[in-house]
Amino acid sequence: MGMRILFVLLCLVALQACNKSDEATEQAPASELSANDLAFLMPLESNRNIPRQVVRASDQEIGIISQGNFSRVLSAANRVGVFIDQDHRTGVQNPNNWLLVGFRYSPCIHFAGEINPCREQIRFIFQPTQRDGNGLTFRDYSLHVIYEYNSGNEPQNSEILASFRALNLLSGGLNENQPLQPHPVLSNSAFSSTYFEFIKNSIFAKFVATQRPKVITFMGLGRNTNGSLNIGIWHFLAGEVGLSGNWEHTTLPTGGRENLVTLSFNENQRLTTNVARDRSIQFNLFDDNFNNPDIHTAIFNPVTTNDHNTDCASCHVTDNQIFRRSAVLQTNENSAFSNNFFSQIDRIGRTTEVLVDNRFRGGHSTPDEVVTRIFGYMHAEPVISQRMVNSNAFAVKAANTLGGVPLPERQCQSERERRQVSQCLLSGDIRDTLRACMESICTSTSEDDDGGIEFGD
């Protein structure tokens, strides 16, 4: 009872904070945000395998995607060879079958080489469901709907960020120092309704329903020449929403035939895309000896964009290429993870508490199964890519910096400490974030200095 009363009081405080003027909101001291304060993977109800809080692509009250634009995207996908089943009731053509599985906010998605590279965005992910022997399951299709609000050279405090800070007050501490996962508060039956009502009224209704999306992208399975489903190829297409509000299929940054990026496998399990004019981007997902740090960095690093990672395909396969995990952790796999992990941290030069090797990637898939999700569900199992975790980490750091909440620095300098941190992330408790592992293992300074890496935790 006491916890419920506290939660109600927190709700009132948060609602009051959102109703104050922008100036008063900015003057209020900001609490530290965590991974799940800015990214929301909708938890599923175990008996139905659908999100506890259901938002469909057909939901025009929230209006994330219009019915007209949904039809335009599906029509374009059909024209470029995506398999679209013809069942208008249970198939992907029906917007009622597309459910919101996740959304995320960032005060600064960085686009290298742009005049105003820092863009404030909210991104939504929908996936379609189908019924099988285990009930509803999610199909290998997705829609990403991107809303853009501000741009500039640096991240900035905004009314949207103030609303996410107010939402943080409603979390009751459930999000604190937790890795990115199916959302802790939305998973809690006592708090989820009140929490989601705040999201719906103070974020969706205020910043989504009154705007038009900037970009809508689509991923779907290909079809064979006879029109049947081809599960060995994925098609990605994108388009911008113009001043008219209508979505138009446009060329992706790295080009591609018919404004389309494809991702497929040849007989040697070598993954290729039609935008890979540089042969270095062609790699074998299942080659344990693959060791090209330049390509690791090009695809892994979400802070800057380049010719290797602006296309959808590279983002959707980053985990398979870098962090392939088997069901039972092998010694050589831990070593490979350790080497890659510290190589990436060294190149990126900064990280936060939420940069972790997440334990949800791939669900119950086999080690050699290709997982093309970023932030959503495979069948009914959650999948969160490492690229997504890292992008969220930088969003959290930017938001905390804007709120005057700097995160403490730690150093892991000895090889022994580095390997212990890797082991902690790979096989530790689910609550072990990078910060938790480093605080328990690494010293603030180390005399066993072998040219180590400084972490901005």
Coordinates of C-alpha atoms in Angstrom, one line a residue:
M1 CA 0.0 0.0 0.0
G2 CA 2.8 2.4 0.9
M3 CA 4.6 1.8 -2.4
R4 CA 1.3 2.5 -4.3
I5 CA 0.8 5.8 -2.4
L6 CA 4.4 6.8 -3.2
F7 CA 3.8 6.0 -6.9
V8 CA 0.7 8.1 -7.0
L9 CA 2.5 11.0 -5.4
L10 CA 5.3 10.7 -7.9
C11 CA 2.7 10.7 -10.7
L12 CA 1.3 14.0 -9.4
V13 CA 4.7 15.5 -9.1
A14 CA 5.6 14.5 -12.7
L15 CA 2.3 15.8 -14.1
Q16 CA 2.8 19.1 -12.3
A17 CA 6.4 19.3 -13.7
C18 CA 5.1 18.9 -17.2
N19 CA 2.5 21.7 -16.8
K20 CA 5.1 24.2 -15.6
S21 CA 6.6 26.7 -18.1
D22 CA 9.7 25.7 -20.1
E23 CA 11.8 28.0 -18.0
A24 CA 10.7 26.6 -14.7
T25 CA 11.2 23.0 -16.0
E26 CA 14.8 23.8 -17.1
Q27 CA 15.6 25.2 -13.7
A28 CA 14.4 22.1 -11.8
P29 CA 17.3 19.7 -10.9
A30 CA 17.4 16.7 -13.2
S31 CA 17.6 13.2 -11.9
E32 CA 19.9 10.7 -13.6
L33 CA 18.4 8.9 -16.6
S34 CA 19.0 5.2 -17.3
A35 CA 18.8 3.0 -20.4
N36 CA 15.1 2.3 -20.1
D37 CA 14.1 5.9 -19.4
L38 CA 14.7 6.8 -23.1
A39 CA 14.1 3.4 -24.9
F40 CA 11.0 1.3 -24.4
L41 CA 10.7 -2.3 -25.6
M42 CA 7.1 -3.2 -25.0
P43 CA 6.7 -6.3 -22.7
L44 CA 4.5 -9.1 -24.0
E45 CA 1.7 -10.7 -22.1
S46 CA 2.7 -14.4 -21.7
N47 CA -0.8 -15.8 -22.4
R48 CA -1.3 -13.9 -25.7
N49 CA 2.2 -12.8 -26.9
I50 CA 1.1 -9.3 -27.6
P51 CA 2.3 -6.1 -25.8
R52 CA 0.5 -5.3 -22.5
Q53 CA -0.2 -1.8 -23.9
V54 CA -1.4 -2.4 -27.5
V55 CA -0.8 0.3 -30.1
R56 CA -1.6 -0.7 -33.7
A57 CA -0.5 0.9 -36.9
S58 CA -4.2 1.5 -37.5
D59 CA -4.5 3.5 -34.2
Q60 CA -5.4 7.0 -35.6
E61 CA -5.9 8.5 -32.1
I62 CA -2.2 8.3 -31.5
G63 CA -1.5 8.7 -35.3
I64 CA 2.1 7.5 -35.5
I65 CA 1.5 6.4 -39.1
S66 CA -1.5 7.4 -41.3
Q67 CA -3.6 4.8 -43.1
G68 CA -2.6 6.4 -46.4
N69 CA 1.1 6.2 -45.7
F70 CA 0.8 2.6 -44.5
S71 CA -0.7 1.7 -47.8
R72 CA 1.9 3.7 -49.8
V73 CA 4.7 1.8 -48.0
L74 CA 3.2 -1.6 -48.6
S75 CA 2.5 -0.8 -52.2
A76 CA 6.1 0.2 -52.8
A77 CA 7.4 -2.9 -51.0
N78 CA 5.3 -5.0 -53.3
R79 CA 6.6 -3.3 -56.4
V80 CA 10.2 -4.0 -55.5
G81 CA 9.8 -7.7 -54.8
V82 CA 8.9 -8.0 -51.2
F83 CA 6.6 -11.0 -50.4
I84 CA 3.2 -9.6 -49.4
D85 CA 0.7 -12.3 -48.6
Q86 CA -2.8 -11.9 -50.1
D87 CA -4.8 -12.6 -47.0
H88 CA -6.3 -9.1 -46.2
R89 CA -7.5 -10.3 -42.8
T90 CA -4.5 -12.0 -41.3
G91 CA -1.7 -10.9 -43.5
V92 CA 0.8 -8.0 -43.5
Q93 CA -1.5 -5.8 -45.6
N94 CA -3.8 -5.3 -42.6
P95 CA -2.6 -2.5 -40.4
N96 CA -4.5 -4.0 -37.5
N97 CA -1.9 -6.8 -37.4
W98 CA 1.0 -4.4 -37.0
L99 CA 1.8 -3.7 -33.3
L100 CA 4.1 -1.2 -31.7
V101 CA 6.9 -3.2 -30.2
G102 CA 9.3 -0.4 -29.2
F103 CA 10.2 3.2 -29.4
R104 CA 13.2 5.3 -28.4
Y105 CA 14.1 8.9 -27.9
S106 CA 17.5 10.7 -28.5
P107 CA 18.3 14.4 -28.1
C108 CA 21.0 13.9 -30.7
I109 CA 21.2 11.3 -33.5
H110 CA 24.5 12.4 -35.1
F111 CA 24.9 12.5 -38.9
A112 CA 28.5 13.1 -39.8
G113 CA 29.2 15.6 -42.6
E114 CA 25.9 17.5 -42.2
I115 CA 25.7 21.2 -41.6
N116 CA 23.4 20.5 -38.6
P117 CA 24.5 17.0 -37.6
C118 CA 22.7 16.7 -34.3
R119 CA 19.0 15.7 -34.7
E120 CA 16.5 15.2 -32.0
Q121 CA 14.3 12.2 -32.8
I122 CA 11.7 9.8 -31.6
R123 CA 11.8 6.5 -33.4
F124 CA 8.9 3.9 -33.5
I125 CA 9.1 0.2 -34.5
F126 CA 6.1 -1.8 -35.6
Q127 CA 6.1 -5.5 -36.4
P128 CA 3.2 -7.7 -37.8
T129 CA 1.8 -10.7 -36.0
Q130 CA 0.5 -14.0 -37.2
R131 CA -1.2 -16.9 -35.5
D132 CA 0.6 -20.3 -35.3
G133 CA 0.5 -23.3 -33.0
N134 CA 1.9 -21.3 -30.1
G135 CA -0.5 -18.4 -30.4
L136 CA 0.5 -15.1 -31.9
T137 CA 4.1 -14.7 -33.1
F138 CA 5.9 -11.8 -34.8
R139 CA 6.8 -12.1 -38.5
D140 CA 10.1 -11.0 -40.1
Y141 CA 8.9 -7.6 -41.2
S142 CA 9.2 -4.2 -39.6
L143 CA 8.2 -0.5 -40.0
H144 CA 10.4 2.2 -38.5
V145 CA 8.7 5.6 -38.2
I146 CA 11.0 8.5 -37.4
Y147 CA 9.9 11.8 -36.0
E148 CA 12.4 14.7 -36.1
Y149 CA 12.1 17.9 -34.1
N150 CA 15.3 19.9 -33.8
S151 CA 18.7 20.0 -35.4
G152 CA 21.9 21.8 -34.7
N153 CA 25.6 21.4 -33.9
E154 CA 25.0 20.1 -30.3
P155 CA 22.3 18.4 -28.3
Q156 CA 19.9 20.8 -26.6
N157 CA 17.4 20.9 -23.8
S158 CA 13.9 20.8 -25.2
E159 CA 10.3 20.4 -24.2
I160 CA 10.4 16.8 -25.3
L161 CA 13.4 16.0 -23.1
A162 CA 11.7 17.7 -20.2
S163 CA 8.7 15.3 -20.7
F164 CA 11.0 12.2 -20.6
R165 CA 12.6 13.6 -17.5
A166 CA 9.2 14.0 -15.9
L167 CA 8.4 10.4 -17.0
N168 CA 11.5 9.3 -15.1
L169 CA 9.8 10.4 -11.9
L170 CA 7.1 7.8 -12.5
S171 CA 9.6 4.9 -12.8
G172 CA 9.8 4.4 -9.0
G173 CA 13.5 3.5 -9.4
L174 CA 12.6 0.4 -11.4
N175 CA 14.8 1.6 -14.3
E176 CA 17.8 2.6 -12.3
N177 CA 21.1 0.9 -13.5
Q178 CA 19.3 -1.8 -15.4
P179 CA 20.4 -3.0 -18.9
L180 CA 18.2 -2.3 -21.8
Q181 CA 15.4 -4.9 -21.7
P182 CA 11.6 -5.4 -22.0
H183 CA 10.6 -2.3 -20.1
P184 CA 10.8 -2.8 -16.2
V185 CA 7.9 -0.4 -15.4
L186 CA 5.6 -1.5 -18.3
S187 CA 6.2 -5.1 -17.1
N188 CA 4.9 -4.2 -13.7
S189 CA 1.2 -4.8 -13.5
A190 CA 0.7 -2.3 -10.6
F191 CA 2.4 0.6 -12.4
S192 CA 2.1 0.0 -16.2
S193 CA -1.3 1.6 -16.8
T194 CA -0.5 4.9 -15.1
Y195 CA 3.0 5.0 -16.7
F196 CA 1.7 4.3 -20.2
E197 CA -1.1 6.9 -19.8
F198 CA 1.5 9.5 -19.1
I199 CA 3.5 8.4 -22.2
K200 CA 0.3 8.5 -24.3
N201 CA -0.9 11.9 -23.1
S202 CA 2.3 13.8 -22.5
I203 CA 4.5 12.4 -25.3
F204 CA 2.4 10.7 -28.0
A205 CA -0.5 13.2 -28.1
K206 CA 1.7 16.2 -27.6
F207 CA 4.7 15.5 -29.9
V208 CA 3.5 12.8 -32.3
A209 CA -0.2 13.2 -33.1
T210 CA 0.4 16.9 -33.9
Q211 CA 3.4 16.3 -36.2
R212 CA 4.1 14.4 -39.3
P213 CA 6.9 11.8 -39.5
K214 CA 10.2 12.7 -41.2
V215 CA 11.0 9.2 -42.5
I216 CA 9.4 5.8 -42.7
T217 CA 11.5 2.7 -43.5
F218 CA 10.4 -0.9 -44.2
M219 CA 12.1 -4.3 -43.9
G220 CA 10.5 -7.4 -45.3
L221 CA 11.3 -10.8 -46.8
G222 CA 11.8 -11.2 -50.5
R223 CA 9.8 -13.4 -53.0
N224 CA 11.0 -15.9 -55.6
T225 CA 10.3 -15.6 -59.3
N226 CA 7.2 -17.8 -58.8
G227 CA 5.9 -15.4 -56.2
S228 CA 6.5 -17.6 -53.2
L229 CA 8.3 -16.5 -50.0
N230 CA 12.1 -16.3 -50.1
I231 CA 13.4 -16.4 -46.5
G232 CA 17.0 -16.0 -47.6
I233 CA 16.7 -12.4 -48.7
W234 CA 15.6 -9.2 -46.9
H235 CA 14.5 -6.0 -48.7
F236 CA 14.9 -2.6 -47.1
L237 CA 13.3 0.5 -48.5
A238 CA 12.9 4.0 -47.2
G239 CA 11.0 7.2 -47.9
E240 CA 10.4 10.7 -46.7
V241 CA 7.1 12.3 -45.7
G242 CA 6.8 15.6 -47.5
L243 CA 4.9 18.8 -46.7
S244 CA 1.8 17.2 -48.2
G245 CA 2.0 14.5 -45.5
N246 CA 2.4 11.8 -48.1
W247 CA 5.2 9.2 -48.0
E248 CA 7.4 8.9 -51.1
H249 CA 9.8 6.1 -51.8
T250 CA 13.3 7.7 -52.0
T251 CA 16.9 6.8 -52.6
L252 CA 18.7 5.5 -49.5
P253 CA 22.0 7.3 -48.6
T254 CA 24.2 4.5 -50.2
G255 CA 22.0 4.0 -53.2
G256 CA 21.0 0.6 -54.4
R257 CA 19.1 -0.8 -57.3
E258 CA 15.5 0.6 -57.6
N259 CA 16.1 2.6 -54.4
L260 CA 16.3 -0.7 -52.6
V261 CA 18.9 -2.3 -50.3
T262 CA 19.0 -6.1 -50.3
L263 CA 20.6 -8.4 -47.8
S264 CA 21.1 -12.1 -48.8
F265 CA 23.4 -15.1 -48.5
N266 CA 25.2 -17.1 -51.1
E267 CA 26.0 -20.8 -50.9
N268 CA 29.0 -20.2 -48.6
Q269 CA 26.9 -18.4 -46.1
R270 CA 28.6 -15.1 -47.1
L271 CA 26.4 -12.1 -46.4
T272 CA 26.2 -9.5 -49.2
T273 CA 24.3 -6.4 -49.9
N274 CA 23.7 -4.6 -53.2
V275 CA 25.3 -1.4 -51.8
A276 CA 28.6 -3.2 -51.0
R277 CA 30.7 -1.6 -53.8
D278 CA 33.6 -1.8 -51.3
R279 CA 34.3 -5.5 -51.0
S280 CA 35.4 -5.0 -47.4
I281 CA 31.8 -4.8 -46.3
Q282 CA 31.2 -8.3 -47.5
F283 CA 31.8 -10.6 -44.6
N284 CA 31.1 -14.1 -43.4
L285 CA 28.8 -14.1 -40.3
F286 CA 30.0 -17.6 -39.3
D287 CA 33.8 -17.2 -39.7
D288 CA 35.4 -17.3 -36.3
N289 CA 38.6 -15.9 -37.9
F290 CA 37.0 -12.8 -39.2
N291 CA 39.1 -10.0 -37.8
N292 CA 39.0 -6.6 -39.5
P293 CA 38.8 -3.9 -36.9
D294 CA 38.1 -1.2 -39.5
I295 CA 34.9 -2.8 -40.6
H296 CA 34.0 -3.6 -37.0
T297 CA 34.3 0.1 -36.2
A298 CA 32.5 1.2 -39.3
I299 CA 29.4 -0.9 -38.6
F300 CA 29.6 -0.8 -34.8
N301 CA 30.0 2.9 -34.1
P302 CA 26.6 4.6 -34.0
V303 CA 28.1 8.1 -33.3
T304 CA 29.2 8.9 -36.8
T305 CA 27.7 7.8 -40.1
N306 CA 29.7 6.7 -43.1
D307 CA 29.4 4.7 -46.3
H308 CA 29.4 1.5 -44.3
N309 CA 26.7 2.1 -41.8
T310 CA 24.2 4.5 -43.4
D311 CA 22.3 1.7 -45.1
C312 CA 19.7 -0.3 -43.2
A313 CA 21.4 -3.7 -43.8
S314 CA 24.6 -3.0 -41.8
C315 CA 22.5 -1.9 -38.8
H316 CA 20.5 -5.1 -38.9
V317 CA 23.4 -7.5 -38.9
T318 CA 25.9 -5.8 -36.6
D319 CA 25.4 -8.3 -33.8
N320 CA 25.7 -11.4 -35.9
Q321 CA 29.0 -10.2 -37.2
I322 CA 30.6 -9.0 -34.0
F323 CA 28.9 -10.6 -31.0
R324 CA 27.9 -14.0 -32.2
R325 CA 27.0 -16.0 -29.1
S326 CA 26.6 -19.8 -28.7
A327 CA 24.3 -21.4 -26.2
V328 CA 27.2 -22.4 -24.0
L329 CA 30.0 -19.8 -23.6
Q330 CA 33.2 -21.1 -25.1
T331 CA 36.7 -20.0 -24.0
N332 CA 37.7 -18.8 -27.4
E333 CA 34.4 -17.0 -27.8
N334 CA 35.0 -15.1 -24.6
S335 CA 38.5 -14.2 -25.8
A336 CA 37.1 -13.0 -29.1
F337 CA 34.5 -10.9 -27.4
S338 CA 37.1 -9.4 -25.0
N339 CA 39.4 -8.4 -27.9
N340 CA 36.6 -6.9 -30.0
F341 CA 34.9 -5.2 -27.0
F342 CA 38.0 -3.3 -25.9
S343 CA 39.0 -2.5 -29.5
Q344 CA 35.7 -0.8 -30.0
I345 CA 35.8 1.1 -26.7
D346 CA 39.3 2.3 -27.6
R347 CA 38.1 3.6 -30.9
I348 CA 34.9 5.1 -29.7
G349 CA 36.7 6.8 -26.9
R350 CA 33.7 7.1 -24.6
T351 CA 30.9 5.0 -23.3
T352 CA 28.3 4.8 -20.5
E353 CA 26.8 2.5 -18.0
V354 CA 24.4 1.0 -20.5
L355 CA 27.0 -0.2 -23.0
V356 CA 26.7 -3.9 -22.3
D357 CA 26.6 -7.2 -24.1
N358 CA 22.9 -7.7 -23.7
R359 CA 21.5 -11.1 -23.0
F360 CA 18.4 -10.7 -25.2
R361 CA 20.0 -10.8 -28.6
G362 CA 18.6 -13.6 -30.6
G363 CA 16.1 -15.0 -28.1
H364 CA 16.1 -18.8 -28.4
S365 CA 17.7 -18.8 -31.9
T366 CA 20.4 -21.3 -32.7
P367 CA 24.0 -19.9 -32.9
D368 CA 24.0 -19.9 -36.7
E369 CA 20.6 -18.4 -37.1
V370 CA 20.6 -14.9 -38.6
V371 CA 18.9 -12.4 -36.4
T372 CA 17.9 -9.3 -38.3
R373 CA 16.0 -7.5 -35.6
I374 CA 17.3 -4.4 -33.9
F375 CA 14.8 -3.6 -31.2
G376 CA 11.8 -5.9 -31.2
Y377 CA 10.8 -9.5 -31.2
M378 CA 11.8 -12.7 -33.0
H379 CA 8.8 -15.0 -32.8
A380 CA 7.9 -14.0 -29.2
E381 CA 11.4 -13.6 -27.9
P382 CA 12.9 -10.1 -27.3
V383 CA 15.9 -9.1 -29.4
I384 CA 18.0 -6.0 -28.7
S385 CA 21.0 -5.5 -31.0
Q386 CA 24.3 -4.3 -29.6
R387 CA 24.1 -1.4 -32.1
M388 CA 20.8 -0.4 -30.5
V389 CA 22.3 -0.7 -27.0
N390 CA 25.2 1.6 -27.9
S391 CA 23.0 4.2 -29.6
N392 CA 20.8 4.3 -26.5
A393 CA 23.9 4.7 -24.4
F394 CA 25.0 7.8 -26.2
A395 CA 21.4 9.2 -26.0
V396 CA 21.4 8.6 -22.2
K397 CA 24.8 10.3 -21.8
A398 CA 23.7 13.3 -23.9
A399 CA 20.5 13.7 -21.9
N400 CA 22.3 13.4 -18.6
T401 CA 24.9 15.9 -19.7
L402 CA 22.2 18.4 -20.6
G403 CA 20.6 17.9 -17.2
G404 CA 23.9 18.5 -15.4
V405 CA 24.3 14.9 -14.3
P406 CA 27.8 13.9 -15.4
L407 CA 28.7 10.3 -15.0
P408 CA 31.9 9.3 -13.1
E409 CA 34.9 8.2 -14.9
R410 CA 36.6 4.8 -14.3
Q411 CA 39.8 3.2 -15.6
C412 CA 40.4 -0.4 -16.5
Q413 CA 44.1 -0.6 -17.3
S414 CA 45.4 -4.1 -16.6
E415 CA 44.8 -7.0 -18.9
R416 CA 43.4 -9.0 -15.9
E417 CA 40.8 -6.4 -15.2
R418 CA 39.8 -6.1 -18.8
R419 CA 39.2 -9.9 -19.1
Q420 CA 37.3 -9.9 -15.8
V421 CA 35.0 -7.1 -17.1
S422 CA 34.4 -9.1 -20.3
Q423 CA 33.5 -12.2 -18.3
C424 CA 31.2 -10.1 -16.0
L425 CA 29.3 -8.8 -19.1
L426 CA 29.1 -12.2 -20.8
S427 CA 28.2 -14.5 -18.0
G428 CA 27.3 -12.3 -15.0
D429 CA 24.0 -11.4 -13.5
I430 CA 21.4 -9.9 -15.8
R431 CA 21.7 -6.7 -13.8
D432 CA 25.4 -6.3 -14.5
T433 CA 25.8 -3.2 -16.5
L434 CA 29.2 -1.9 -17.6
R435 CA 29.2 0.5 -14.7
A436 CA 28.4 -2.3 -12.2
C437 CA 31.1 -4.6 -13.6
M438 CA 33.7 -1.9 -13.6
E439 CA 33.0 -0.6 -10.2
S440 CA 33.3 -4.1 -8.7
I441 CA 36.5 -5.0 -10.7
C442 CA 38.4 -2.0 -11.8
T443 CA 40.5 0.4 -9.7
S444 CA 40.2 4.1 -10.3
T445 CA 43.9 4.0 -11.1
S446 CA 46.1 1.0 -11.8
E447 CA 49.8 0.6 -11.3
D448 CA 49.7 -2.4 -13.7
D449 CA 49.5 0.0 -16.7
D450 CA 49.9 -1.6 -20.0
G451 CA 48.6 1.2 -22.2
G452 CA 45.1 0.7 -21.0
I453 CA 41.9 2.4 -22.0
E454 CA 40.1 5.1 -20.1
F455 CA 36.4 4.7 -19.8
G456 CA 34.0 7.6 -19.5
D457 CA 31.5 5.5 -17.5

